[in-house]
XYZ file of C-alpha atoms in Angstrom:
417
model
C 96.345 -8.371 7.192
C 97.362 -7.809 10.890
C 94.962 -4.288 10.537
C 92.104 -6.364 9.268
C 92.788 -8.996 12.239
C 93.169 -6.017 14.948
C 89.875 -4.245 13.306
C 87.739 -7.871 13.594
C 89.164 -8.106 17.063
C 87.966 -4.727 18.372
C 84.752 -5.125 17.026
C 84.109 -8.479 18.109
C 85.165 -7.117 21.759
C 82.799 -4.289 21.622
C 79.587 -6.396 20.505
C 80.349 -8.617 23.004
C 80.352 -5.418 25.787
C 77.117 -4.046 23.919
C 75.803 -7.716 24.171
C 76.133 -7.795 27.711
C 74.765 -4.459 28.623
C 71.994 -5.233 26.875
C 71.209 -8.741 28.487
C 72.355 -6.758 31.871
C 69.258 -4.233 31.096
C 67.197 -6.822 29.968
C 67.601 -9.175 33.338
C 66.744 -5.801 35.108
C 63.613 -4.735 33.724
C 62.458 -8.504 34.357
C 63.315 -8.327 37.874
C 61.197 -5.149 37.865
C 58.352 -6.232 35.997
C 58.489 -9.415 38.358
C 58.730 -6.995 41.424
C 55.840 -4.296 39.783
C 53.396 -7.555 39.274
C 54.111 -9.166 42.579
C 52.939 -5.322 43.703
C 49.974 -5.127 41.741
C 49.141 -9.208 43.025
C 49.211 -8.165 46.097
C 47.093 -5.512 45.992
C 44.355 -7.513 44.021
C 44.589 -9.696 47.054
C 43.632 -6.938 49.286
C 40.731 -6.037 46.549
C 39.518 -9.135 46.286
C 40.059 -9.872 50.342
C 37.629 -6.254 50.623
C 35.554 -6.993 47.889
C 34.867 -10.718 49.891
C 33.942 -8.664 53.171
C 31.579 -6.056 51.424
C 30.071 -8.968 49.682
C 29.683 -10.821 53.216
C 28.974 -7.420 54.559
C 26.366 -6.504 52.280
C 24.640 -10.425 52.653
C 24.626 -10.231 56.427
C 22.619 -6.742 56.432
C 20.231 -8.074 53.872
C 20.171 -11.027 56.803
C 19.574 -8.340 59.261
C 17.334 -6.427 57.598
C 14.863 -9.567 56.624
C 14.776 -11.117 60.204
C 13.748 -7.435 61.648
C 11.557 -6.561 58.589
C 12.656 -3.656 57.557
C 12.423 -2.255 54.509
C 15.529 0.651 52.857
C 14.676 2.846 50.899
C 16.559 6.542 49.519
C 15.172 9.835 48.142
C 16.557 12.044 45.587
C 15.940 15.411 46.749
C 16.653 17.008 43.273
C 13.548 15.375 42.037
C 12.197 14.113 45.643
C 11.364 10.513 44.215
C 12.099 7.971 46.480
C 12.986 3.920 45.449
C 13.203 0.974 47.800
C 15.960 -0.579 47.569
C 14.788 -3.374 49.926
C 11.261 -4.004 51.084
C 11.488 -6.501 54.065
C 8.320 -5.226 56.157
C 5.965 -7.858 57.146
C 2.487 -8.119 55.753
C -0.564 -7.629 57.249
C -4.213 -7.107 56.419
C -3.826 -9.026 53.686
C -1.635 -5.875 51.763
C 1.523 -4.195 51.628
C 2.829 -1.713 48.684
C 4.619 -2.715 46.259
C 7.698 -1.364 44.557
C 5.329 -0.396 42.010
C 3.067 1.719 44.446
C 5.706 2.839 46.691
C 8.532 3.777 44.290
C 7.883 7.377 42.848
C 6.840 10.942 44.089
C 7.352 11.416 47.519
C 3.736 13.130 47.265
C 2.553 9.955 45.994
C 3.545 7.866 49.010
C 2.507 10.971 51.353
C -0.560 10.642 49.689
C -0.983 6.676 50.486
C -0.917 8.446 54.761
C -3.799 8.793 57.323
C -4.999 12.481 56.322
C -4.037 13.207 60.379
C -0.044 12.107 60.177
C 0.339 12.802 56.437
C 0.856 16.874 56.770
C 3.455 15.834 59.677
C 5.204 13.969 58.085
C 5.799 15.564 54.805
C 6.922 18.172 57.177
C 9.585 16.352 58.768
C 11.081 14.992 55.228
C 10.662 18.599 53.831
C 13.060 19.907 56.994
C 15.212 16.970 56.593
C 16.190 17.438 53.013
C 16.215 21.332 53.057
C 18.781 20.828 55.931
C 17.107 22.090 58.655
C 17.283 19.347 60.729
C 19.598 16.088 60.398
C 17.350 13.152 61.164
C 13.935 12.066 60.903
C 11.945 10.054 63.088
C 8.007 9.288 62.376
C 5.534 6.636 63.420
C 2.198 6.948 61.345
C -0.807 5.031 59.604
C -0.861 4.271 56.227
C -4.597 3.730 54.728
C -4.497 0.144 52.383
C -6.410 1.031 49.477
C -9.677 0.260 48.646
C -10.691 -0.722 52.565
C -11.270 1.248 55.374
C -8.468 -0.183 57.288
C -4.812 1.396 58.243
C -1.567 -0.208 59.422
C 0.750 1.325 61.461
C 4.186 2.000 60.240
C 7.442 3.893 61.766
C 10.586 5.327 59.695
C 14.439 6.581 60.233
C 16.032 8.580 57.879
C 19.040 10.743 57.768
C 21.152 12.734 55.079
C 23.840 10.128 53.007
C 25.258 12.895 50.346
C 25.889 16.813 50.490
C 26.212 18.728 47.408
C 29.127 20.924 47.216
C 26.640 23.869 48.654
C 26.287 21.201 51.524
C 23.108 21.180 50.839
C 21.393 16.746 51.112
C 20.898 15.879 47.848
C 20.220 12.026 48.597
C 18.094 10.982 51.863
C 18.477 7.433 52.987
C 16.160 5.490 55.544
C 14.357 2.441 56.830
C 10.659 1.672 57.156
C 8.888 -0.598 59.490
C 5.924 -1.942 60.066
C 4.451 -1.757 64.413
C 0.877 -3.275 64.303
C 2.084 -5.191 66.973
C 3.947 -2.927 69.425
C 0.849 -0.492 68.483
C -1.319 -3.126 69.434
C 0.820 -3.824 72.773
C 0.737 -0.147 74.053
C -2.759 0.245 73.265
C -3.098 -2.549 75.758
C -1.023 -1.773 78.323
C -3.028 1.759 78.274
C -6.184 0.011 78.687
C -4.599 -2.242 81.940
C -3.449 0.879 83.341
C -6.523 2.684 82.494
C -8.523 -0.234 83.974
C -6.074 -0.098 87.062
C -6.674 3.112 87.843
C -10.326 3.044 87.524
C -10.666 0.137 89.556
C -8.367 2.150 92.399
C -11.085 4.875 92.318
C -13.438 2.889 92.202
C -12.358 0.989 95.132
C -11.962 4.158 97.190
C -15.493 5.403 96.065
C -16.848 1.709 97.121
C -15.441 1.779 100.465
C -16.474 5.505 100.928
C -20.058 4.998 100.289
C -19.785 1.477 102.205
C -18.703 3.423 105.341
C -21.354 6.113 104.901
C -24.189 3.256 103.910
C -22.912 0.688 106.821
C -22.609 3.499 109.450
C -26.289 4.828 108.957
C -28.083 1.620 109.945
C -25.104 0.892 112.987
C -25.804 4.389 114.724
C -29.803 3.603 114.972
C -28.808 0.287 115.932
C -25.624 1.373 118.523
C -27.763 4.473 119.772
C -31.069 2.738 120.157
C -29.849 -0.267 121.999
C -27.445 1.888 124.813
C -31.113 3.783 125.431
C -33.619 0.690 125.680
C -32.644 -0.450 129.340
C -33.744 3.310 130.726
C -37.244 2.463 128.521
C -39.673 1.513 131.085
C -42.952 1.577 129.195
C -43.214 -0.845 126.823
C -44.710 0.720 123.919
C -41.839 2.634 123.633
C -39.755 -0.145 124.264
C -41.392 -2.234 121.070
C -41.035 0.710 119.288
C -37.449 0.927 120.111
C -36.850 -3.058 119.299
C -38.815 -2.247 115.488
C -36.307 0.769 114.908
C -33.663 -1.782 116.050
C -34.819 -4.439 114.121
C -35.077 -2.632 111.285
C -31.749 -0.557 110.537
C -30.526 -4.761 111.238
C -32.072 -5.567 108.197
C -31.092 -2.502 106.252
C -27.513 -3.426 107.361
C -28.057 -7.228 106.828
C -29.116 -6.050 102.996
C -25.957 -4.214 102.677
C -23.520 -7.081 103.371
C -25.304 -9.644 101.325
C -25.618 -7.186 98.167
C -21.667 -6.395 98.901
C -21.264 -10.023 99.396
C -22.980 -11.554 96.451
C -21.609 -8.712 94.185
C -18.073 -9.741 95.255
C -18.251 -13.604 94.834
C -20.068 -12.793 91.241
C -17.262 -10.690 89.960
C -14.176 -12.831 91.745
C -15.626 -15.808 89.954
C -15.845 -17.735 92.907
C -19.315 -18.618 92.953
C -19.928 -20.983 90.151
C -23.526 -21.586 88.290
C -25.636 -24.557 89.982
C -28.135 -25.454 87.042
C -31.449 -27.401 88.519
C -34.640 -27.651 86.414
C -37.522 -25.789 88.483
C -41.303 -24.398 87.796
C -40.561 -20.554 86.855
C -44.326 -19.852 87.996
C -43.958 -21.363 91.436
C -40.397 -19.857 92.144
C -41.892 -16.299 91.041
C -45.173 -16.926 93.550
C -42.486 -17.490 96.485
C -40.835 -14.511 96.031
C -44.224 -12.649 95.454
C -45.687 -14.395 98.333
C -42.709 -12.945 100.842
C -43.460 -9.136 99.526
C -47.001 -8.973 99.911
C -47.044 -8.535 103.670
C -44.502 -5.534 103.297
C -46.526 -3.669 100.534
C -48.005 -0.955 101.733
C -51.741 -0.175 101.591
C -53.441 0.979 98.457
C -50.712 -0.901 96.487
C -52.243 -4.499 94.433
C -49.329 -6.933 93.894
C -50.356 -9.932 91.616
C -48.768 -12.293 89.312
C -49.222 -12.221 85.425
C -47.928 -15.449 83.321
C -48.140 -16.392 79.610
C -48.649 -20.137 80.587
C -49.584 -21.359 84.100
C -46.543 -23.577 84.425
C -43.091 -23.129 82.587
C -40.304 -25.427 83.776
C -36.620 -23.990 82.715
C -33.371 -24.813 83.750
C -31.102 -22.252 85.104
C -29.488 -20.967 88.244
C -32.732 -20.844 90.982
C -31.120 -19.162 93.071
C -29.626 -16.024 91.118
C -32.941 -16.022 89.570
C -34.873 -15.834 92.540
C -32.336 -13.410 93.606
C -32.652 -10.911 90.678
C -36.682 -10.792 90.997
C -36.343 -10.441 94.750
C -34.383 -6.916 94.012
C -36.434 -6.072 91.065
C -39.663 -6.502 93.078
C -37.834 -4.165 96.232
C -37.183 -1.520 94.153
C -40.856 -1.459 92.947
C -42.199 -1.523 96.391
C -39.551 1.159 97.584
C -40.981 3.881 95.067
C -44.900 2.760 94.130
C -47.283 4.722 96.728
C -50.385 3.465 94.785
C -51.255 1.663 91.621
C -50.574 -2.016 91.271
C -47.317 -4.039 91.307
C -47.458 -6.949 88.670
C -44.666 -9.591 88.209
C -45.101 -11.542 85.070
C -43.278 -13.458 82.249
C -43.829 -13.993 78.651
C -43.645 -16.845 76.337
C -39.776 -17.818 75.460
C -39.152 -16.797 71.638
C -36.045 -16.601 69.928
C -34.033 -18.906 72.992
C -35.262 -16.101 75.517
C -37.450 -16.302 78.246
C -38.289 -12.540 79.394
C -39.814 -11.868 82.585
C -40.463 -8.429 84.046
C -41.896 -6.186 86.915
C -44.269 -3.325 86.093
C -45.209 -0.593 88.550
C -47.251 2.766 89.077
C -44.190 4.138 90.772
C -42.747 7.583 90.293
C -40.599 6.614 87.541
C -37.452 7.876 86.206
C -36.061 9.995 83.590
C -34.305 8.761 80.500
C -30.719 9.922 81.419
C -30.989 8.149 84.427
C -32.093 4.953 82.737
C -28.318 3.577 82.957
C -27.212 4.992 86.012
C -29.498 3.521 88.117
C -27.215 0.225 87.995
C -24.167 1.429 89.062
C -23.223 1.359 92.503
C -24.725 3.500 95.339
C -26.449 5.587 92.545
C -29.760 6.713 94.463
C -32.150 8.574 91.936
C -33.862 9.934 95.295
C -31.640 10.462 97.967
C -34.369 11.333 100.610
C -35.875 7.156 100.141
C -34.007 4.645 102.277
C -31.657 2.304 100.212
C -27.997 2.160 99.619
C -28.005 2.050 96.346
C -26.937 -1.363 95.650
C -30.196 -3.656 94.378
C -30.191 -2.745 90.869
C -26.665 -2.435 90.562
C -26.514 -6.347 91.784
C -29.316 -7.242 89.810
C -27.242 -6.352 87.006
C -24.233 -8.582 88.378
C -25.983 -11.564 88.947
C -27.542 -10.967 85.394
C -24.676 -10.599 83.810
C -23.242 -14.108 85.312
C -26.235 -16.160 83.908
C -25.495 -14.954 80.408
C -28.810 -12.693 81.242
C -29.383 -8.980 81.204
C -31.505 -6.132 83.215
C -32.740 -3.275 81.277
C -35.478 -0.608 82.045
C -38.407 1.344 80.369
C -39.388 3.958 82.437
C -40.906 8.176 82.288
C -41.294 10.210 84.672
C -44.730 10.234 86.766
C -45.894 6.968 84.598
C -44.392 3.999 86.299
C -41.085 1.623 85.243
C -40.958 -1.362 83.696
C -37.875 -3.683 84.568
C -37.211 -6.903 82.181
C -35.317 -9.516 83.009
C -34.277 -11.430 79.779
C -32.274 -14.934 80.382
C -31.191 -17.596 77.862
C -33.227 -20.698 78.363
């Protein structure tokens, strides 16, 4: 009985050992799992916490990219097809490709190129993703289909994965369209083109106006320190007529300067009066005839005896008065005839016709510009048609010329009425 008792005692003594080392073990490997998930908590904080900022990340480029209007795109250089993965560039011209256009061969979209920057820049991509360079850089056109127009466009790329050859095997890059910086520089190449020309063309102005201006002031300077030692007094008139005249040639000179700069500076404005176009074009025919030399007719030749218009007089006036010097100047015999025809079509034309020597085609322009003399041996500086033109071209008007050599010119004078 007492071995039975001493038997159940032992035993119950060792369960209750075994029975604590187990709930010992147990309590352990709880406070480790608590420990190991507390771990693993915190570091799906952190994933989540990164996972928050790529997500932000990721949204603010998208931002970024949309406000700039850029589109991304990448290129597998295995089979050099290239997706967009975002297409932000801004239309224009009514078109810009779509995913479905754009994604595909790389050919394809080289293909969609001006046929002058498509070569180039399939060259640059080529170099690019055979490694021979690490970036690309391109502005080029790209032709919308089915029109004759082109937009501008301009592209980064650069190499995003190596092979284990290091060899690119994926391109990335961004796409953008520059109509309007395009637009700007070809702007601010036409203001400094303009600049520049109007520099020259300054210099050449005040070059000829020396050379013009000094001719007539030497005759006049030289002529008038010799009259007091002229006694006799034919010479002496025929001094004060040389006189007189280079006056008037220089006189000529500063009104044409004159009324060519207040035209162009905008400072003279238009003073519209209703007038008698026959009796204006008698006065001005009426103040030539005493200067036209012998063997010369000037006469008059109008579609209706009295036309009344309304338009600038005085430009008008002005425009004939030149037209009709330059006649006189090179006619030696024939007939001078100022005329106008009928207004059709809002235009009233009128025109001066000589027997002069005429003048060749090429010449038919450049005889308005400035200080252009088709015969530098006949007195003139160059300026009459080249103001007629002006004055013209301020009255909404325009000069042009029909002329061959040896037959005569015809000038016409067409104005909006």
């Amino acid at each position: 009985m007492l071995a039975i008792f001493l038997y159940a005692a032992q035993h119950s003594l060792l369960s209750d050992i075994l029975t604590w080392a187990l709930l010992v073990i147990l309590l352990l490997a709880l406070i480790f799992l608590l420990i190991w998930q507390r771990r693993i908590g915190r570091e799906l904080a952190k994933d989540v916490q990164q996972f928050e900022k790529v997500k932000d990340h990721n949204v603010l480029n998208e931002f970024v990219l949309k406000a700039l209007r850029i589109g991304t795109w990448h290129l597998d250089v295995s089979t050099m097809n290239l997706t967009y993965d975002n297409d932000f560039r801004v239309r224009a011209n009514d078109w810009i490709a779509e995913a479905s256009v754009v994604d595909g061969a790389m050919d394809k979209n080289v293909g969609m190129l001006h046929e002058q920057d498509g070569p180039r820049v399939a060259r640059s991509l080529q170099d690019l993703c055979e490694g021979k360079t690490e970036e690309y850089h391109e502005e080029y056109r790209v032709r919308i289909p089915n029109t004759d127009k082109v937009y501008w466009e301009e592209s980064f790329a650069t190499v995003a994965e190596r092979g284990v050859d290091g060899k690119p095997t994926v391109v990335v890059g961004t796409s953008k369209r520059i109509d309007d910086r395009k637009a700007m520089e070809k702007a601010l190449m036409e203001a400094r083109y303009r600049a520049e020309e109007s520099d020259r063309l300054k210099t050449a102005f005040l070059a000829n106006m020396s050379h013009e201006i000094r001719t007539p002031l030497n005759a006049i300077v030289g002529f008038t320190s010799v009259l007091p030692d002229i006694t006799e007094a034919e010479e002496r008139k025929m001094l004060i007529d040389l006189i007189n005249e280079n006056t008037q040639k220089l006189l000529t000179i500063v009104d044409d300067v004159v009324s060519i700069s207040k035209v162009e500076s905008g400072k003279e404005e238009l003073v519209l009066s209703a007038f008698d176009l026959a009796v204006a074009l008698n006065e001005v025919v009426d103040l030539f005839i005493p200067k036209v030399p012998s063997g010369i007719t000037l006469s008059t030749q109008f579609a209706v005896p009295s036309l009344t218009i309304t338009t600038d007089r005085s430009r008008l006036v002005d425009v004939v008065r030149h037209l009709l010097s330059n006649s006189v100047k090179f006619t030696s015999q024939g007939s001078i005839v100022v005329g106008f025809d009928a207004p059709a079509d809002g235009l009233l034309r009128i025109w001066v016709r000589d027997t002069g020597i005429g003048i060749a085609p090429e010449n038919h322009e450049n005889i308005f510009e400035r200080f252009f003399k088709v015969d530098e041996f006949i007195p003139g500086a160059g300026l009459g048609l080249s103001t007629c033109r002006t004055l013209a071209y301020s009255m909404g008007a325009s000069v042009t010329v029909e002329s061959e050599l040896g037959k005569g010119s015809t000038f016409y004078f067409d104005i909006p009425v």
